[in-house]
JSON list of C-alpha atoms in Angstrom, two decimals:
[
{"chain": "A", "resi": 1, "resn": "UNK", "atom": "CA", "xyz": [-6.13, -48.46, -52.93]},
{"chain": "A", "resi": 2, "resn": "UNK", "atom": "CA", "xyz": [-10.17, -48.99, -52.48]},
{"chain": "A", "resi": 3, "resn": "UNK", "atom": "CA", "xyz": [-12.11, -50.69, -53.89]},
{"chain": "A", "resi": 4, "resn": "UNK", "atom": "CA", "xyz": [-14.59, -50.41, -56.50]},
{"chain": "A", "resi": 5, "resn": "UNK", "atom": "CA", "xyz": [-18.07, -49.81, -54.62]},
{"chain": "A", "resi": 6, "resn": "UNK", "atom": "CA", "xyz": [-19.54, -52.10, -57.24]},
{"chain": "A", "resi": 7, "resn": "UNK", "atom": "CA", "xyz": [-16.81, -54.97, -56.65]},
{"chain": "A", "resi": 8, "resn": "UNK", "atom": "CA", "xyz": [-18.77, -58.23, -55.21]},
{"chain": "A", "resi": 9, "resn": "UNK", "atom": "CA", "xyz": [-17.79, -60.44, -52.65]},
{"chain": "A", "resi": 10, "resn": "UNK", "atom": "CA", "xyz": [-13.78, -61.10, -52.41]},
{"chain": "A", "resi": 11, "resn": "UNK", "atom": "CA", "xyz": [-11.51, -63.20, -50.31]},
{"chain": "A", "resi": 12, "resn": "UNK", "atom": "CA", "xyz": [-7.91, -62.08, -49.84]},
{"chain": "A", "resi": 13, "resn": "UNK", "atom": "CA", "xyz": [-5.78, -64.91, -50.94]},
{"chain": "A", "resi": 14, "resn": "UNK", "atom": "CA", "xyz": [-1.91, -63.42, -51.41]},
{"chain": "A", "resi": 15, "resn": "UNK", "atom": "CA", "xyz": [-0.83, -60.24, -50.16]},
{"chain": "A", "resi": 16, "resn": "UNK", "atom": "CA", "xyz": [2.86, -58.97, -50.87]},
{"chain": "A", "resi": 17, "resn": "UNK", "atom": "CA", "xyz": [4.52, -56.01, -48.69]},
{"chain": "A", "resi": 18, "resn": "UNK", "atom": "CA", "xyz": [7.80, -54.25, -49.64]},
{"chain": "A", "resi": 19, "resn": "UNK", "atom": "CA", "xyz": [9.47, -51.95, -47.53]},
{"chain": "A", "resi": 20, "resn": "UNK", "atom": "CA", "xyz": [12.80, -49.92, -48.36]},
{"chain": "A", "resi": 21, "resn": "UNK", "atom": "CA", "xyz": [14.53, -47.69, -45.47]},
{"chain": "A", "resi": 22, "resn": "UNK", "atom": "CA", "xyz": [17.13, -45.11, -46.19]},
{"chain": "A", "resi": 23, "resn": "UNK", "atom": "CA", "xyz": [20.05, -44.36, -43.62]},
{"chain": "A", "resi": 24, "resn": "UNK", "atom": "CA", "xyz": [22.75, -42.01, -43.28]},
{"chain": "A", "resi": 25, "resn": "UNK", "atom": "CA", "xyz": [25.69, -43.65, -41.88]},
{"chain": "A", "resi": 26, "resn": "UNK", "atom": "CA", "xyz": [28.02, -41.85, -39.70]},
{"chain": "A", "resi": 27, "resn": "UNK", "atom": "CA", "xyz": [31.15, -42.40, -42.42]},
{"chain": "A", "resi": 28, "resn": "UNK", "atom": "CA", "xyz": [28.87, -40.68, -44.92]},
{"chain": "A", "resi": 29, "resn": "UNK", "atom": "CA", "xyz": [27.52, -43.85, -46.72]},
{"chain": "A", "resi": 30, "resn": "UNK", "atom": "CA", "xyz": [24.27, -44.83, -47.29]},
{"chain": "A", "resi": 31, "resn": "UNK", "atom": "CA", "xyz": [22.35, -47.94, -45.65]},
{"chain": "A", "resi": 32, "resn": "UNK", "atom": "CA", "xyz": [19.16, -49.08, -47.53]},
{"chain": "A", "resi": 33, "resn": "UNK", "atom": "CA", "xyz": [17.45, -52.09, -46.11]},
{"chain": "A", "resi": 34, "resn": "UNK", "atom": "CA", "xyz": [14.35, -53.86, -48.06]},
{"chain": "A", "resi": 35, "resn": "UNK", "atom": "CA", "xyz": [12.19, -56.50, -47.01]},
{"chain": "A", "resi": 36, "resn": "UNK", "atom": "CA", "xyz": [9.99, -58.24, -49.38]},
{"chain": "A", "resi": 37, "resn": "UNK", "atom": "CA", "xyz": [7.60, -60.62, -48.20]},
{"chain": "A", "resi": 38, "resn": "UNK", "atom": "CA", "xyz": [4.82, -62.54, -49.81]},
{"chain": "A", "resi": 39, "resn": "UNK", "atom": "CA", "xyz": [2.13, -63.35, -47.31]},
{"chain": "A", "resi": 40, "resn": "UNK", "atom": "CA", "xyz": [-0.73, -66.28, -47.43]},
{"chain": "A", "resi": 41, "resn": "UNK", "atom": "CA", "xyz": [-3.51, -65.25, -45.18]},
{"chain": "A", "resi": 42, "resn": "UNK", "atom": "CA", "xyz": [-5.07, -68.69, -45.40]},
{"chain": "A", "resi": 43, "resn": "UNK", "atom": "CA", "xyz": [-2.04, -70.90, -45.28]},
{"chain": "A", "resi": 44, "resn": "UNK", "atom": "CA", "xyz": [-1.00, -73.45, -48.24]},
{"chain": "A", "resi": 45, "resn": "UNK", "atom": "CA", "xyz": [0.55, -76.82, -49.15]},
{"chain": "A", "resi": 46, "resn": "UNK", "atom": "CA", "xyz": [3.18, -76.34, -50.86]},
{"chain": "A", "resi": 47, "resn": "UNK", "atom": "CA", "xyz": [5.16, -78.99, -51.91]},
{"chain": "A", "resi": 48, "resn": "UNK", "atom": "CA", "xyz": [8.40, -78.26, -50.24]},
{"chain": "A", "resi": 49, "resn": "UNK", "atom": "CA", "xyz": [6.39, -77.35, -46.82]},
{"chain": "A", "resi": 50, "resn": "UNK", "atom": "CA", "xyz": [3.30, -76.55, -45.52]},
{"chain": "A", "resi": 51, "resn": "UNK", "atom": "CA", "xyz": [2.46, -72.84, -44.93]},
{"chain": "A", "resi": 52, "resn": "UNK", "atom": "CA", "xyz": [0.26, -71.80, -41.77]},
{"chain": "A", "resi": 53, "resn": "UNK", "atom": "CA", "xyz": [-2.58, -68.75, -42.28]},
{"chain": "A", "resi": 54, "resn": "UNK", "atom": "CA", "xyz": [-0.60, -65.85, -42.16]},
{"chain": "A", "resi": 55, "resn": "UNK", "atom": "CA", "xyz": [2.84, -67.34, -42.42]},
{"chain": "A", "resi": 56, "resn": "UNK", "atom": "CA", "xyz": [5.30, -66.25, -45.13]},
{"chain": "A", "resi": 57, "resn": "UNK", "atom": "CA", "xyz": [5.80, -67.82, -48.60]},
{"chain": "A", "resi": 58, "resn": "UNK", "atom": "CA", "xyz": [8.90, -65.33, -49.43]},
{"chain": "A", "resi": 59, "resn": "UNK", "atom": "CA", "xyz": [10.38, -63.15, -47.04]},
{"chain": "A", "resi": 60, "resn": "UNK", "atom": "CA", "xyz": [13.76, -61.91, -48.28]},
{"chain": "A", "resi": 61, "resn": "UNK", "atom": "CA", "xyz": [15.99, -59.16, -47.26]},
{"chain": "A", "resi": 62, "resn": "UNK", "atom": "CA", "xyz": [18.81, -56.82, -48.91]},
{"chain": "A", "resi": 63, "resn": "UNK", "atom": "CA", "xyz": [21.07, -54.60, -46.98]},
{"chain": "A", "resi": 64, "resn": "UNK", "atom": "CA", "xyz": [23.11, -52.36, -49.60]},
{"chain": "A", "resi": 65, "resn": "UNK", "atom": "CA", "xyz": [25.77, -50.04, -49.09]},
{"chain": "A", "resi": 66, "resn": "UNK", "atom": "CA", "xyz": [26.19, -46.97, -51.46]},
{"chain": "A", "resi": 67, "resn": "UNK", "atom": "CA", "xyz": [28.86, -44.25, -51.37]},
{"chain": "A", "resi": 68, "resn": "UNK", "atom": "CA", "xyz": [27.97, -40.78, -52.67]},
{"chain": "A", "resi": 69, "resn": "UNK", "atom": "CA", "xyz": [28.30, -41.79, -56.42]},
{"chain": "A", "resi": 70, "resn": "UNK", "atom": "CA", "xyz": [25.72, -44.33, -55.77]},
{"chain": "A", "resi": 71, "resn": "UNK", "atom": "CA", "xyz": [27.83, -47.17, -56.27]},
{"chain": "A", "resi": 72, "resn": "UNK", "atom": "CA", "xyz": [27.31, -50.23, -54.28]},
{"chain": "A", "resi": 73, "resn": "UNK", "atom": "CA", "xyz": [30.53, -50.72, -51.91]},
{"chain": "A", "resi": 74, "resn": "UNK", "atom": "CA", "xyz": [28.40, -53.68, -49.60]},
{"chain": "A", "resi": 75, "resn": "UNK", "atom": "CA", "xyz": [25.41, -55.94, -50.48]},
{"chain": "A", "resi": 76, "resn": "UNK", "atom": "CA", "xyz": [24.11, -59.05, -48.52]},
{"chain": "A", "resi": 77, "resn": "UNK", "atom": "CA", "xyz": [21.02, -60.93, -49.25]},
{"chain": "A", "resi": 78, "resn": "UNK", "atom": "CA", "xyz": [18.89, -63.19, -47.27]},
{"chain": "A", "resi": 79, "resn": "UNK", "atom": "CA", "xyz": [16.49, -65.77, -47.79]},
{"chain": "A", "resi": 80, "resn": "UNK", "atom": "CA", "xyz": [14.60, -66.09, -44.10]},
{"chain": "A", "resi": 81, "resn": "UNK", "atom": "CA", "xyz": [11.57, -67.85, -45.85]},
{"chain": "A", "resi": 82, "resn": "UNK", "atom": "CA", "xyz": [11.38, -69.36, -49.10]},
{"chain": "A", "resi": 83, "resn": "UNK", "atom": "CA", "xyz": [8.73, -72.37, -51.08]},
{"chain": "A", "resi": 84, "resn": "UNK", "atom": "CA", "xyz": [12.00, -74.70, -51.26]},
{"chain": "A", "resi": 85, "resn": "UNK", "atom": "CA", "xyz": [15.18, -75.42, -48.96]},
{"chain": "A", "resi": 86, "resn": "UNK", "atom": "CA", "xyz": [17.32, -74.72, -52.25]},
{"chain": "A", "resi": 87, "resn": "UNK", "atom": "CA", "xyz": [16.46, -71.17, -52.45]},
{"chain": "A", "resi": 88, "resn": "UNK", "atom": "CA", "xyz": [18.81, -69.14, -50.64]},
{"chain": "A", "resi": 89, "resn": "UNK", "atom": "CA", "xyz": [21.73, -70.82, -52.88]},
{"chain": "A", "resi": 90, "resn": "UNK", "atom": "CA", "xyz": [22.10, -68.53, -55.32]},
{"chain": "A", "resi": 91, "resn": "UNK", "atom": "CA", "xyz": [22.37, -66.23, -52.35]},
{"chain": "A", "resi": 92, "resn": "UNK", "atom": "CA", "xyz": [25.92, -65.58, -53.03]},
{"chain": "A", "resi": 93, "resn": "UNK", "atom": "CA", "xyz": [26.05, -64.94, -56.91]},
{"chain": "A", "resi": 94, "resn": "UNK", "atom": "CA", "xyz": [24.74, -61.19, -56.05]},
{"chain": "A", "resi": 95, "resn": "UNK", "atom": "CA", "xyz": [28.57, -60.56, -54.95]},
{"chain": "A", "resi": 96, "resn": "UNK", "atom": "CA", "xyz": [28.58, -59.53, -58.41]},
{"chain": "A", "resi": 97, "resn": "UNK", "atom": "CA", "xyz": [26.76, -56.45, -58.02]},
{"chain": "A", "resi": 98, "resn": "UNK", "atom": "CA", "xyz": [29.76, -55.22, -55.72]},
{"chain": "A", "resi": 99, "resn": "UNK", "atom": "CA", "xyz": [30.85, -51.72, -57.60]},
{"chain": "A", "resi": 100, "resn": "UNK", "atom": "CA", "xyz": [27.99, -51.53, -59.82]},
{"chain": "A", "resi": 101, "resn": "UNK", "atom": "CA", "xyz": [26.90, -47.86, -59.99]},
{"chain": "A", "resi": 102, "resn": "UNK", "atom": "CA", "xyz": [22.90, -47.52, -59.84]},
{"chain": "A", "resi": 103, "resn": "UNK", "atom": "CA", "xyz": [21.52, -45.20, -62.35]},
{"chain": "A", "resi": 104, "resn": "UNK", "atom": "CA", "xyz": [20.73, -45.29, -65.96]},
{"chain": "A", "resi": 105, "resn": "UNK", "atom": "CA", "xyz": [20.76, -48.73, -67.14]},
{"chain": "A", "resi": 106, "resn": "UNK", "atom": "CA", "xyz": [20.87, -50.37, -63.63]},
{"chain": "A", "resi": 107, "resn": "UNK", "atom": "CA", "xyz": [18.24, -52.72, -64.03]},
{"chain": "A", "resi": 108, "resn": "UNK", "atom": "CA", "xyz": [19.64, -54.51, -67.44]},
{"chain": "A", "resi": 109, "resn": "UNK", "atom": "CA", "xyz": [23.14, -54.90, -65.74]},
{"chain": "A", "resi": 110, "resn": "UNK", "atom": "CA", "xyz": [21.45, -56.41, -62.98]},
{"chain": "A", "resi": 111, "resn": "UNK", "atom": "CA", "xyz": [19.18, -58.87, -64.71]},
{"chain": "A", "resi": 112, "resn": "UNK", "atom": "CA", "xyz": [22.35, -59.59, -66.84]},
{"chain": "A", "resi": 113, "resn": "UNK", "atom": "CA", "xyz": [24.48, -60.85, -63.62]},
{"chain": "A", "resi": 114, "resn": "UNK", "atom": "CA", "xyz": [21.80, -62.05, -61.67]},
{"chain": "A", "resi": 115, "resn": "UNK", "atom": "CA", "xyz": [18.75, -62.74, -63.44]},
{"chain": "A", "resi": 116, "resn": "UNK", "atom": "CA", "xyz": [17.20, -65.96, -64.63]},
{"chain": "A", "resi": 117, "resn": "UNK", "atom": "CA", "xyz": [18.61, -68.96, -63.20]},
{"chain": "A", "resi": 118, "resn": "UNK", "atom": "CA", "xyz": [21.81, -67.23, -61.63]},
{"chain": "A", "resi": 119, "resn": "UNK", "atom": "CA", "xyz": [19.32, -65.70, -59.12]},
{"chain": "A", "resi": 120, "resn": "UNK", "atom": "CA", "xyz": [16.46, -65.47, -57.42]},
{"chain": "A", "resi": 121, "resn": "UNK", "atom": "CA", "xyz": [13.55, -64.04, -58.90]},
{"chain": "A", "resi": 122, "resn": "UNK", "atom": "CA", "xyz": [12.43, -62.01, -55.45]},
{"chain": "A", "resi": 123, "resn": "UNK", "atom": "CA", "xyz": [15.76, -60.75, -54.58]},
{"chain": "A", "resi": 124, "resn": "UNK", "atom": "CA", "xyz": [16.58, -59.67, -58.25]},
{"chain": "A", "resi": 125, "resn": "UNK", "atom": "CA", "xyz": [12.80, -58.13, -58.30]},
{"chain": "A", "resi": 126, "resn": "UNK", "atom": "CA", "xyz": [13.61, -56.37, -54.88]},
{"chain": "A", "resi": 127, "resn": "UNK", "atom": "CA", "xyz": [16.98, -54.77, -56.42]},
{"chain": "A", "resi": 128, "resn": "UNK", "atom": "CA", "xyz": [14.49, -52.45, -58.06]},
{"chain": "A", "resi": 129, "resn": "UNK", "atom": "CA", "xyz": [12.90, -50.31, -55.15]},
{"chain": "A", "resi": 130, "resn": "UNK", "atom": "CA", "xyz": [15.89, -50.68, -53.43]},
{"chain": "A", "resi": 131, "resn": "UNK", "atom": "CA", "xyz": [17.92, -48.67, -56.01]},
{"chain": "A", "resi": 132, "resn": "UNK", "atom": "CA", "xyz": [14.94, -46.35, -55.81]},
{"chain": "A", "resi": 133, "resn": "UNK", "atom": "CA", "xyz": [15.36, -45.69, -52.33]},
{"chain": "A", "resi": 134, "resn": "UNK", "atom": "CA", "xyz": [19.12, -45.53, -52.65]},
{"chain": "A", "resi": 135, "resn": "UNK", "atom": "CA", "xyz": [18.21, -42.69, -55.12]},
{"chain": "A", "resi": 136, "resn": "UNK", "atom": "CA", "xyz": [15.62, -41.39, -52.63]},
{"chain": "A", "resi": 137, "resn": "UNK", "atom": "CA", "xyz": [17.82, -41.06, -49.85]},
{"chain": "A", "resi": 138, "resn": "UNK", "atom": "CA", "xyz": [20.77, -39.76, -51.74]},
{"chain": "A", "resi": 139, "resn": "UNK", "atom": "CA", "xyz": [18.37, -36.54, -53.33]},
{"chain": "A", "resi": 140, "resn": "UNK", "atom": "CA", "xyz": [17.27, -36.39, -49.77]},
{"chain": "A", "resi": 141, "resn": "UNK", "atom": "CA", "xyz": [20.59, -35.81, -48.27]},
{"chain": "A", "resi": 142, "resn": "UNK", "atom": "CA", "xyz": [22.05, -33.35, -51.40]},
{"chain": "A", "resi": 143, "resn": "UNK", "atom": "CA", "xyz": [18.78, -31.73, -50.30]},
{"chain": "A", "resi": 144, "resn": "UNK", "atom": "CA", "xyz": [19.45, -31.10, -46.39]},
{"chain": "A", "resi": 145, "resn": "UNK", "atom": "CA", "xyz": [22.79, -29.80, -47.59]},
{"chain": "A", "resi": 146, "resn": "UNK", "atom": "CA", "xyz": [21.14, -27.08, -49.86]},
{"chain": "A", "resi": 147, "resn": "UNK", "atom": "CA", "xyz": [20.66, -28.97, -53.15]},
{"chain": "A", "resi": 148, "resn": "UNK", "atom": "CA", "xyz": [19.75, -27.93, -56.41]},
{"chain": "A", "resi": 149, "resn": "UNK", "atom": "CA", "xyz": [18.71, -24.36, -54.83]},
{"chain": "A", "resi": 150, "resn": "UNK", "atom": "CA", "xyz": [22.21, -23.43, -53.47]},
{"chain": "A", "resi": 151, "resn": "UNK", "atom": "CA", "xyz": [23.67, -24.80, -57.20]},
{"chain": "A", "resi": 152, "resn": "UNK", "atom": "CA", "xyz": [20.82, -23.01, -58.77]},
{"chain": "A", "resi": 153, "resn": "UNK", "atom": "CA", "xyz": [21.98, -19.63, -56.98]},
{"chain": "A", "resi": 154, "resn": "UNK", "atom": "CA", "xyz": [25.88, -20.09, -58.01]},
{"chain": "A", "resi": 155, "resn": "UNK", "atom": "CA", "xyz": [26.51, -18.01, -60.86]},
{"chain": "A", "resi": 156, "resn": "UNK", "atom": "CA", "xyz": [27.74, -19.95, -64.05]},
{"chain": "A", "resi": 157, "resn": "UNK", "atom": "CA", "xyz": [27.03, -22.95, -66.33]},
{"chain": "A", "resi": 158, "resn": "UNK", "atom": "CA", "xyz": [25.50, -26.11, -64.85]},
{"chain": "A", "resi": 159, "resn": "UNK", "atom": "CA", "xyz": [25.85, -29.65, -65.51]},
{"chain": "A", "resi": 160, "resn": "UNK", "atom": "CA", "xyz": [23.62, -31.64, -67.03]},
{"chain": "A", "resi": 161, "resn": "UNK", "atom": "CA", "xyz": [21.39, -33.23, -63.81]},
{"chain": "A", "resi": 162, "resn": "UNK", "atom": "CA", "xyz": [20.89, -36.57, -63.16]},
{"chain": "A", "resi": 163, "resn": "UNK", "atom": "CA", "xyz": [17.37, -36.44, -63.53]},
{"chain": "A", "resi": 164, "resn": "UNK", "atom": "CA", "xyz": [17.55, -35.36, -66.68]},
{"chain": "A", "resi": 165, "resn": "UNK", "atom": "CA", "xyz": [15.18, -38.57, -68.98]},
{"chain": "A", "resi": 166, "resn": "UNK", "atom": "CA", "xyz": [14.90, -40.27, -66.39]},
{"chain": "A", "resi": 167, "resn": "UNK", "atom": "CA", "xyz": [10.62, -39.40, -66.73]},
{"chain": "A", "resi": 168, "resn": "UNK", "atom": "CA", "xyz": [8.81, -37.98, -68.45]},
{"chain": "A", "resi": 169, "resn": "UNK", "atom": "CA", "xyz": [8.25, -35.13, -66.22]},
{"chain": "A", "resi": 170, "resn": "UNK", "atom": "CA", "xyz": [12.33, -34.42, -66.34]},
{"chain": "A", "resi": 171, "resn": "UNK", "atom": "CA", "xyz": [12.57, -35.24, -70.33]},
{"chain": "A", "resi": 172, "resn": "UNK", "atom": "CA", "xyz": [14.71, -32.98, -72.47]},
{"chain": "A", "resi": 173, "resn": "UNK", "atom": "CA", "xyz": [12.12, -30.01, -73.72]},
{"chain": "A", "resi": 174, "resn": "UNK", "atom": "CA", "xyz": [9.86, -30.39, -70.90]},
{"chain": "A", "resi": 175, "resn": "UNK", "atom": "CA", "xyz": [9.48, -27.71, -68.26]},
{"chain": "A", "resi": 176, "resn": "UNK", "atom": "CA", "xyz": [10.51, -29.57, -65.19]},
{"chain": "A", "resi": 177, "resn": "UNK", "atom": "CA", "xyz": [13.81, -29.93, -66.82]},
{"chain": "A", "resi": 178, "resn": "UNK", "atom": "CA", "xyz": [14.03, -26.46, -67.89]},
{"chain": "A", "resi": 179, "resn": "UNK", "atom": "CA", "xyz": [13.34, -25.38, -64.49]},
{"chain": "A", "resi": 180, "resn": "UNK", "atom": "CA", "xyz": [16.36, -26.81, -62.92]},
{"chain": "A", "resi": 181, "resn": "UNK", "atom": "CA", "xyz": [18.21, -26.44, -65.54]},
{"chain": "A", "resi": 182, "resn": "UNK", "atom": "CA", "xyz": [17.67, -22.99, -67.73]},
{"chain": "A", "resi": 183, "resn": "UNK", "atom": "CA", "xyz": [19.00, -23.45, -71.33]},
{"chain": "A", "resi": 184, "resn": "UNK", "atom": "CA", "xyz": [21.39, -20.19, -70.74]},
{"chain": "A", "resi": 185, "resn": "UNK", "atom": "CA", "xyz": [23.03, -21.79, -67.93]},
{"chain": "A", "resi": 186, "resn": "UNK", "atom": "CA", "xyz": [23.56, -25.51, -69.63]},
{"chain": "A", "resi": 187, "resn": "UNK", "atom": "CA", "xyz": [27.62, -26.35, -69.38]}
]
């Protein structure tokens, strides 16, 4: 994002970067792996440790398995840099995602097993984008293998898509949604 050309002076002081991958394994599940990672250009004292300039406050890590439902068949979390040495152990309490399918209502189950005190607020935080990229790479595959347009092109009803409410753009009564899914052809 730029700046406002009529912003004064600044000095960086935190900068956070998240990045999500998407992979297509060869047994036909999906790989996502996210890195979050909180960043202190100009080092800190923290009370637990001291951080250099440009050393990392946070820097966690989820690798999640989905299968083609989008449930979650594999998760492990890491905590490779944290503020305290008793971070990481809560590490193992996000076993209980195991078989939790990610779509509507995703988030709530997840803050429900793992949120608060039974987690970490960064990993549970990270769970977010990385369900988005699960998502992401699962509409990306459906899409190499002729997607919506080859379902669109079979004569007969079709089922209600997954998209539908999920936005705004995709809400019942808008024209995205209508698009993909013509009211004479709704199952």
């Amino acid at each position: 994002m730029e700046s406002p050309l009529t912003a004064p002076s600044r000095r960086l002081l935190h900068s956070r970067e998240i990045v999500c991958m998407g992979y297509l394994r060869d047994d036909g599940l999906l790989d996502v792996e996210s890195t979050m990672r909180d960043i202190s250009p100009n080092g800190s004292d923290l009370f637990f440790k001291p951080l250099g300039a440009g050393e990392d406050l946070h820097r966690m890590r989820i690798a999640m398995t989905v299968d083609n439902d989008l449930v979650i068949r594999q998760l492990q979390v890491r905590s490779e840099a944290a503020p305290t040495p008793y971070c990481a152990e809560g590490n193992a309490n996000y076993d209980a995602l195991l078989a939790l399918k990610i779509g509507a209502g995703f988030t709530r189950k997840v803050r429900a097993l793992v949120g608060g005190s039974k987690g970490c607020t960064h990993l549970t935080e990270l769970l977010g984008p990385a369900a988005t990229t699960a998502m992401q790479t699962w509409f990306a595959l459906n899409r190499e293998r002729g997607g919506l347009r080859t379902l669109l092109a079979t004569p007969g009803p079709l089922p209600k898509p997954a998209l539908a409410d999920t936005c705004q753009a995709y809400r019942s009564g808008g024209k995205a949604l209508e698009a993909i899914w013509p009211l004479e052809r709704r199952a």
